[in-house]
mmCIF file of N, CA and C in Angstrom:
data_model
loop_
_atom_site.group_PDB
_atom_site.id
_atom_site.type_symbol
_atom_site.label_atom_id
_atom_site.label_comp_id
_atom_site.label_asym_id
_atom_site.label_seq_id
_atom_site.Cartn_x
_atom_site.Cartn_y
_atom_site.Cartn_z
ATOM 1 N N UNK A 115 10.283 169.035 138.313
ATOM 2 C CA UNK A 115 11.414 168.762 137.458
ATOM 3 C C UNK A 115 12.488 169.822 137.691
ATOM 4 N N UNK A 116 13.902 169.327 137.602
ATOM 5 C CA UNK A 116 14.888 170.146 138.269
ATOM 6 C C UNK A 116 15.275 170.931 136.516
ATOM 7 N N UNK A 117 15.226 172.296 136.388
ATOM 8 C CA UNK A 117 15.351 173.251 135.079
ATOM 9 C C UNK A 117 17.498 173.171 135.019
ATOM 10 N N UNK A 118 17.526 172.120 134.625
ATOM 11 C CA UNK A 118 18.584 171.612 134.188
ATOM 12 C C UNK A 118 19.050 170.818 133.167
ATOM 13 N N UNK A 119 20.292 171.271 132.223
ATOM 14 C CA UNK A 119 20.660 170.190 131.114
ATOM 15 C C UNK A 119 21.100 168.980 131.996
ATOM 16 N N UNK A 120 20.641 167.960 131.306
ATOM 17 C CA UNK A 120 22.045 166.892 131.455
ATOM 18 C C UNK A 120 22.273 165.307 130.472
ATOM 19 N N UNK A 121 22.895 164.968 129.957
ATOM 20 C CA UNK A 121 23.242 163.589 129.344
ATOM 21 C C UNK A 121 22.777 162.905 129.671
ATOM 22 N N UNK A 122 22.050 161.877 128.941
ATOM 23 C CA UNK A 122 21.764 160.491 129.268
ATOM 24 C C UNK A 122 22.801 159.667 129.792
ATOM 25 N N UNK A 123 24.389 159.901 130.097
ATOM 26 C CA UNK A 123 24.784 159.765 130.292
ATOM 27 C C UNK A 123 25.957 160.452 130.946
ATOM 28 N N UNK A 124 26.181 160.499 132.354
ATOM 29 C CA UNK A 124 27.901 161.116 132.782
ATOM 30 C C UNK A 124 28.854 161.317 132.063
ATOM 31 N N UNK A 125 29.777 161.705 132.598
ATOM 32 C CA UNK A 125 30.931 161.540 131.806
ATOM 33 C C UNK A 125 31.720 160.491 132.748
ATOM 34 N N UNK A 126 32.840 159.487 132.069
ATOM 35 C CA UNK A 126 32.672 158.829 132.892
ATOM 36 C C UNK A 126 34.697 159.345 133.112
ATOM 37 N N UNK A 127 35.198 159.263 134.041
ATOM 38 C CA UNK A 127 36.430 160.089 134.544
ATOM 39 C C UNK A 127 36.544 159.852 135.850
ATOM 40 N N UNK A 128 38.000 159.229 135.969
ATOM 41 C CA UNK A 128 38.870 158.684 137.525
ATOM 42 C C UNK A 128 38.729 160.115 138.562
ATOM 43 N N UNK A 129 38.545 161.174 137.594
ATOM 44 C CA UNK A 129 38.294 162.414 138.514
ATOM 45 C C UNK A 129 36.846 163.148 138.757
ATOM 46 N N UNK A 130 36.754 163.909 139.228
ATOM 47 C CA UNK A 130 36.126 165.009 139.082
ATOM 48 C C UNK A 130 35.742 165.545 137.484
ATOM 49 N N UNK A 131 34.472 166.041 137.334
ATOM 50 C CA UNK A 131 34.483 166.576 135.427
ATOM 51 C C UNK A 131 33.561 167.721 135.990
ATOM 52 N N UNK A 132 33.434 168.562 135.051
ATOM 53 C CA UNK A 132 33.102 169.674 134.673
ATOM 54 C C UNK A 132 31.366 169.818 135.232
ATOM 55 N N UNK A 133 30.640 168.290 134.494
ATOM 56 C CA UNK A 133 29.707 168.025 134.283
ATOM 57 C C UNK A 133 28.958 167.485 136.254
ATOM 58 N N UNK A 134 30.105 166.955 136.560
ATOM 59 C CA UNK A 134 30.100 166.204 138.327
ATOM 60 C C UNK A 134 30.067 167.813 138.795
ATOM 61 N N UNK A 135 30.414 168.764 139.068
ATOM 62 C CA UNK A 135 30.258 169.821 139.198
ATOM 63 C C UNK A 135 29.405 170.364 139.328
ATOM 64 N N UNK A 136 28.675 170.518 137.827
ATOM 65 C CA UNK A 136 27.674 171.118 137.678
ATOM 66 C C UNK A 136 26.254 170.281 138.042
ATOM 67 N N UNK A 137 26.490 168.846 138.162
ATOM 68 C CA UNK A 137 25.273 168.359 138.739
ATOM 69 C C UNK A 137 24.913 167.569 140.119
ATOM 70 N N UNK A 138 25.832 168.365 140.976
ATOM 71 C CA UNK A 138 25.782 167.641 142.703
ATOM 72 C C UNK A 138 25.000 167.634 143.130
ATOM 73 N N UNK A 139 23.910 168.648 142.947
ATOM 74 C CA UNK A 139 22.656 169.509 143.234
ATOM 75 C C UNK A 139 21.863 167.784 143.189
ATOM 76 N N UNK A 140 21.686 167.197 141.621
ATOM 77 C CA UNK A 140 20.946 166.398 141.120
ATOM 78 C C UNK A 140 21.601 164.955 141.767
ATOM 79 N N UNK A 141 22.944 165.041 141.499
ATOM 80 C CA UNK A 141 23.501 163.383 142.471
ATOM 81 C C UNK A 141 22.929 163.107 143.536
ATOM 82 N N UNK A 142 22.941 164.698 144.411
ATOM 83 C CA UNK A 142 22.430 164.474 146.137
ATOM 84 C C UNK A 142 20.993 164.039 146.171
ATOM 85 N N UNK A 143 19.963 164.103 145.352
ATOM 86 C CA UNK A 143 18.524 164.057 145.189
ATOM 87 C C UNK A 143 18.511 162.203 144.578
ATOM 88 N N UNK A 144 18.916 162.210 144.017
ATOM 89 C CA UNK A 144 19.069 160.707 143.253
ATOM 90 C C UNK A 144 19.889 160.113 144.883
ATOM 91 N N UNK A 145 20.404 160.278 145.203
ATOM 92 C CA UNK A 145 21.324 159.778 146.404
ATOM 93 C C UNK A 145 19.898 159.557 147.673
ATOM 94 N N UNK A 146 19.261 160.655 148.060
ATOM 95 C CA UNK A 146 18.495 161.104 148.652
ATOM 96 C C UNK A 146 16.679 159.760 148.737
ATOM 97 N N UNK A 147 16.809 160.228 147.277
ATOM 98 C CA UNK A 147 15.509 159.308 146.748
ATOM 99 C C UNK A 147 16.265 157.890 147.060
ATOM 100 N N UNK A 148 17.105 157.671 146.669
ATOM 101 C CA UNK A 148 17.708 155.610 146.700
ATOM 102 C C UNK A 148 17.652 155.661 147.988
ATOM 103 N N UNK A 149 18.044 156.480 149.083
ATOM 104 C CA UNK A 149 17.993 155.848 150.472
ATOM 105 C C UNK A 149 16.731 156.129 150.886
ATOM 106 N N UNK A 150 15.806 156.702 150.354
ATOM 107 C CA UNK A 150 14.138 156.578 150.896
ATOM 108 C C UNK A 150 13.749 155.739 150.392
ATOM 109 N N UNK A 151 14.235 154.715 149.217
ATOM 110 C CA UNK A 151 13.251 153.675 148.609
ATOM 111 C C UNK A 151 12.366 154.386 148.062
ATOM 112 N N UNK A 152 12.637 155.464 146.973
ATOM 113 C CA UNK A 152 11.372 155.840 146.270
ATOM 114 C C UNK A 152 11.872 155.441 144.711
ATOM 115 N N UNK A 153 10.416 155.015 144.224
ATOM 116 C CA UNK A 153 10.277 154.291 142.917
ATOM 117 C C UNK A 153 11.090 154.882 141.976
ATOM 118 N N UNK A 154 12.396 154.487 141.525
ATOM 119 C CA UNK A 154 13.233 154.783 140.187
ATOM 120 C C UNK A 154 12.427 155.895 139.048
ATOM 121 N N UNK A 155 11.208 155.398 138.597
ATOM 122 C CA UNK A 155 10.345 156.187 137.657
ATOM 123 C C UNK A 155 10.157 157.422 138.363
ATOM 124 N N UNK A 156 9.224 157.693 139.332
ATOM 125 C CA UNK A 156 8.825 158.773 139.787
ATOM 126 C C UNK A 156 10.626 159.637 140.057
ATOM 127 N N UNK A 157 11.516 158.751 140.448
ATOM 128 C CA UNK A 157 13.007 160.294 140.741
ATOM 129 C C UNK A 157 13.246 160.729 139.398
ATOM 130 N N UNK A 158 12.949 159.299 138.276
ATOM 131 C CA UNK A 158 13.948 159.979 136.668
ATOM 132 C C UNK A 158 12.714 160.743 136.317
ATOM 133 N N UNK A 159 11.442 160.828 136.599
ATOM 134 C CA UNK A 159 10.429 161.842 135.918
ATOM 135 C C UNK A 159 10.566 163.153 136.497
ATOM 136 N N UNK A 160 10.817 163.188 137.747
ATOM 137 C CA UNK A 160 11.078 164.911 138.485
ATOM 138 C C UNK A 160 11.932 165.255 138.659
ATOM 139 N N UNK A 161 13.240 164.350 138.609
ATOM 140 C CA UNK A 161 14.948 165.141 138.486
ATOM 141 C C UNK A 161 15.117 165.309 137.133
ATOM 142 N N UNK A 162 14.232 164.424 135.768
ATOM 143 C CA UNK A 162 14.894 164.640 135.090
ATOM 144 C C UNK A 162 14.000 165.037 133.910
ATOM 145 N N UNK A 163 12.398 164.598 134.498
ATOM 146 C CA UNK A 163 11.843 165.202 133.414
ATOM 147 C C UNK A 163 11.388 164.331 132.163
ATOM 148 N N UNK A 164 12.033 163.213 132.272
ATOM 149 C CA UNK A 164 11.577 162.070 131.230
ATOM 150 C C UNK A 164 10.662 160.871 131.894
ATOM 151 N N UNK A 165 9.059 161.041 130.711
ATOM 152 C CA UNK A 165 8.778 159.948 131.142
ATOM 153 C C UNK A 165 8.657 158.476 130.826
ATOM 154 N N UNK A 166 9.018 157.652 132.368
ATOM 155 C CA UNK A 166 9.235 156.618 132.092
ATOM 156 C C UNK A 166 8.057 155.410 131.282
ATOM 157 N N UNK A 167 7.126 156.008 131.298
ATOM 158 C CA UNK A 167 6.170 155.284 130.400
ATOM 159 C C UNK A 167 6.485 155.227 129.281
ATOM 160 N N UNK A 168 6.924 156.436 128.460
ATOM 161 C CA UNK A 168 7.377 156.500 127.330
ATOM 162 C C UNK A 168 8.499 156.485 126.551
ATOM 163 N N UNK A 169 9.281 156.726 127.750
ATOM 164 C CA UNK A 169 11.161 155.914 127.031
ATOM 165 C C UNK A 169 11.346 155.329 128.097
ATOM 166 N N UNK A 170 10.882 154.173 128.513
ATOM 167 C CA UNK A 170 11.548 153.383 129.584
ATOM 168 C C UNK A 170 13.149 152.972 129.399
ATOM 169 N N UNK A 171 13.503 152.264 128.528
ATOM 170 C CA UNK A 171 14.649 152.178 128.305
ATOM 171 C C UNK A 171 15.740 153.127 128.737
ATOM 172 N N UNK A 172 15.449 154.839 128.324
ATOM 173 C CA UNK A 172 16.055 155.757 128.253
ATOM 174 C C UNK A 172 16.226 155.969 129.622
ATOM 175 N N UNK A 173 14.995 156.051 130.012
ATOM 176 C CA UNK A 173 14.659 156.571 131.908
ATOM 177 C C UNK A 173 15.137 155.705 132.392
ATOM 178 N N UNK A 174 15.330 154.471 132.382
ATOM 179 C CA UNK A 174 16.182 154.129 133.363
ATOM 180 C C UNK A 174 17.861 153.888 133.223
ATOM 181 N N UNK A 175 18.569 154.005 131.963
ATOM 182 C CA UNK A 175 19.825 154.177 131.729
ATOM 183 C C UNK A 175 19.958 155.555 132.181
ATOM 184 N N UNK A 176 19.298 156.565 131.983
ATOM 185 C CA UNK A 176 19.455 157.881 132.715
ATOM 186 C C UNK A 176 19.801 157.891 134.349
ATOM 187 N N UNK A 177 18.750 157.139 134.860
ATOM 188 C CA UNK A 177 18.442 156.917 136.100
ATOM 189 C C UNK A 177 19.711 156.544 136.437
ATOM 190 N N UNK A 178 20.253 154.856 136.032
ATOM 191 C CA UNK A 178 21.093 154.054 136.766
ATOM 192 C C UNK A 178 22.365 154.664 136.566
ATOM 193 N N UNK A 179 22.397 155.444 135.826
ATOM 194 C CA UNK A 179 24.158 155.784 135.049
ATOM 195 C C UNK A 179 24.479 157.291 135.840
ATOM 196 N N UNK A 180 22.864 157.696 136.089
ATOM 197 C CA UNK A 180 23.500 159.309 137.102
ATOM 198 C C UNK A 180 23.813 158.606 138.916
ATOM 199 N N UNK A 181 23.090 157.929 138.540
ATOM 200 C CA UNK A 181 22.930 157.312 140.219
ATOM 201 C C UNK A 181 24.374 156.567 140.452
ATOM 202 N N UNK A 182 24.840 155.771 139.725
ATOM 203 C CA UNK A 182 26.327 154.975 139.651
ATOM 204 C C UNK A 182 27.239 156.659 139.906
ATOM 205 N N UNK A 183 27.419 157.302 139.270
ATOM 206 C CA UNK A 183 28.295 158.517 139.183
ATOM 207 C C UNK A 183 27.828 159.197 140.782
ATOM 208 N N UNK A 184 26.897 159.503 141.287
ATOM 209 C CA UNK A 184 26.499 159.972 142.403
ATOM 210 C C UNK A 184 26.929 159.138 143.717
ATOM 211 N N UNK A 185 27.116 158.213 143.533
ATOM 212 C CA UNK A 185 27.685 156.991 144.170
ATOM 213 C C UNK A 185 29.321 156.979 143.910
ATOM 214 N N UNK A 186 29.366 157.069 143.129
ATOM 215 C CA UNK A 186 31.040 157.283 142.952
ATOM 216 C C UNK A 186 31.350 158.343 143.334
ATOM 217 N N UNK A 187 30.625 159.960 143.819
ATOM 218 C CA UNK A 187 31.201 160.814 143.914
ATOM 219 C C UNK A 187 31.086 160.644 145.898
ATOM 220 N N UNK A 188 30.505 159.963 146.133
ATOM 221 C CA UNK A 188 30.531 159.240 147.908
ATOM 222 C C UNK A 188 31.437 158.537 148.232
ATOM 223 N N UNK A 189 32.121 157.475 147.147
ATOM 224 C CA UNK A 189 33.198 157.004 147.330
ATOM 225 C C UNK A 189 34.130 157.147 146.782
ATOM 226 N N UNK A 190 34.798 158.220 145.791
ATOM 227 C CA UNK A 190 35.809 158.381 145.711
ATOM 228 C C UNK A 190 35.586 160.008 145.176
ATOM 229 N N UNK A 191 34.828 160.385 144.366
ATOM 230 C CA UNK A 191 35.129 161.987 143.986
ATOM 231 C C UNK A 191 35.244 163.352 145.012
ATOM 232 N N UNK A 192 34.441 162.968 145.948
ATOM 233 C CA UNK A 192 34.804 163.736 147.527
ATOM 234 C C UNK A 192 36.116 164.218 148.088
ATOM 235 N N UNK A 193 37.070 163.061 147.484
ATOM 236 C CA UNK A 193 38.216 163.395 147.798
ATOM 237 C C UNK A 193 39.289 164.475 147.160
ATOM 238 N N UNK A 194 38.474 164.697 146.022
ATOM 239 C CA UNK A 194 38.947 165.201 145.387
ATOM 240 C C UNK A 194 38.540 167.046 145.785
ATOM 241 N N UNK A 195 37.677 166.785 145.969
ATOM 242 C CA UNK A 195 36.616 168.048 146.660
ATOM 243 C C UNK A 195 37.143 168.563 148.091
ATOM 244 N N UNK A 196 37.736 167.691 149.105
ATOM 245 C CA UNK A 196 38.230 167.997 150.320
ATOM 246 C C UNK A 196 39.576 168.107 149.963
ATOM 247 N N UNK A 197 40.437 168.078 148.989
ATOM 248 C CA UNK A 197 41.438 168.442 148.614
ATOM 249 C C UNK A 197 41.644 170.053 147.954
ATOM 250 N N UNK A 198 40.522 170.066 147.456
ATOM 251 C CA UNK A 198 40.683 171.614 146.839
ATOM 252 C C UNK A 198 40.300 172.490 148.455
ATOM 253 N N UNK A 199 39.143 171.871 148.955
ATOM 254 C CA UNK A 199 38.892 172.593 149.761
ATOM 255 C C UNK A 199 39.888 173.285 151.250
ATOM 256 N N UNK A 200 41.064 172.443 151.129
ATOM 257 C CA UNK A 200 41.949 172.515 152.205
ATOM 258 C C UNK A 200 43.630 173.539 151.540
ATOM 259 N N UNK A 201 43.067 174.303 150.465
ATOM 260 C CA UNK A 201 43.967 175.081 149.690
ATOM 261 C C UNK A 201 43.661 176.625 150.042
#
């Protein structure tokens, strides 16, 4: 389990947030796990520590809503990132 806060939910923002920042570490692993095809339960129990036996509901709105944002930061928040980076 990754020794990290985070929301059951993102924040959700046309930009970059505070929170996208602080959890790239965890997007890239959720990013990582979806292109190996490993089971949804087993990534939201060790990135995040909740188990899915016991809040399924939770574990997977956790799951799908960090994974959508991690995905958005591949297609559009990057840009925002190679913009600072070229300052």
């Amino acid at each position: 389990m990754m020794q990290t806060t985070f929301q059951d939910e993102p924040p959700v923002s046309a930009g970059l947030t505070a929170y996208d920042r602080e959890h790239m570490v965890l997007y890239l692993r959720l990013l990582d796990s979806a292109t190996d095809g490993a089971d949804w339960r087993e990534a939201v129990s060790i990135l995040f520590g909740i188990n899915p036996q016991c809040e399924p509901e939770r574990a997977r709105h956790v799951h799908d809503s960090h994974l959508a944002r991690a995905r958005w930061m591949t297609e559009q928040g990057y840009r925002q990132l190679v913009r600072e980076g070229s300052h």
